[in-house]
Steps between C-alpha positions, in 0.01 A plus 500: 500500500624851423419781742568870473569764760429867432569782745481877504613720787208743522131512421571766236677241284330238284556127497332462159816491284669242722189282519457516122861399436492219755173366361651507149788286636249232597452568870197310627466743790660838564541599864468878528572748774567861580784510753847643533773262387687571821226334705579143598135416569353511149186287524451430129863394458463265796182353350674455163797320656272289722312387188817374327547126465772292341547599135301825526649831386455849644546783249542874551533770236815647662713406799422826681137385520618207714785632713672824605840352584719207405449353847121524465515347151713210620266435793198486268684280249608267779137456605395435139782245456406331828160435343673344194353776284660733247519876459520730198527873450382609157724809482806332654583195287777388736249467786344175384547206733324273249824496291850384585644845417246673722572266793872568452443878515288471814763275658772756420288779649441289809872434536580870467240589762637236738856627441387856581331381821825330605699818431257704708515246783882509493509883504259511791706244691821697442334823607366345820843355580667841455232662717551244779876559484433872555283416801166579337224288645239370256150384576206675655568788733363493852176690532586586857780734604755357745342679798156363398647152477641532851165625631314217328737242648465655846121489474519137388715417802241681717230263371328692220394281209662533159161598356455787751851629440463468124177700501659781698788527249279430198693186402407133494522279804745279310742791468497540879548126539800510264655780703490280805662211316772724353622624838 
């Protein structure tokens, strides 16, 4: 079965040209929606992917109708592949997972994206290491000043509950409990 997916970003735009082109390509059903491409929760796209079965193909007129970023595109293509279905973009001939050449291109893109993620992870790790060497502490900052922490601990020792102390400082009871365990 061949399905189509058509999307416009605003209600002022028309889906008609996309629907016409997808129908001409033999799409049995065209899933349509008006939603920003940056939104991850596109209901019609989810319905289209959920409908896919082994051997089915999802077609879009252009890649930008499906995804805003390479990462988003690869996530969608991974879900389509997991369903043993294919994908084609009419305007982007290389984006056709129903052919060997198209699968190769998607694989290369996936490898490049994974390589970039590894580079980012390495840079972050190096930056954190340099920061630790300079004595910079990472992680969440305490919401209570040192004198407030001392007061909270003193009140805890005096028998006040963590919940009472937390309410008075406008923090959670678990934060007060953690203070006690840190000292």
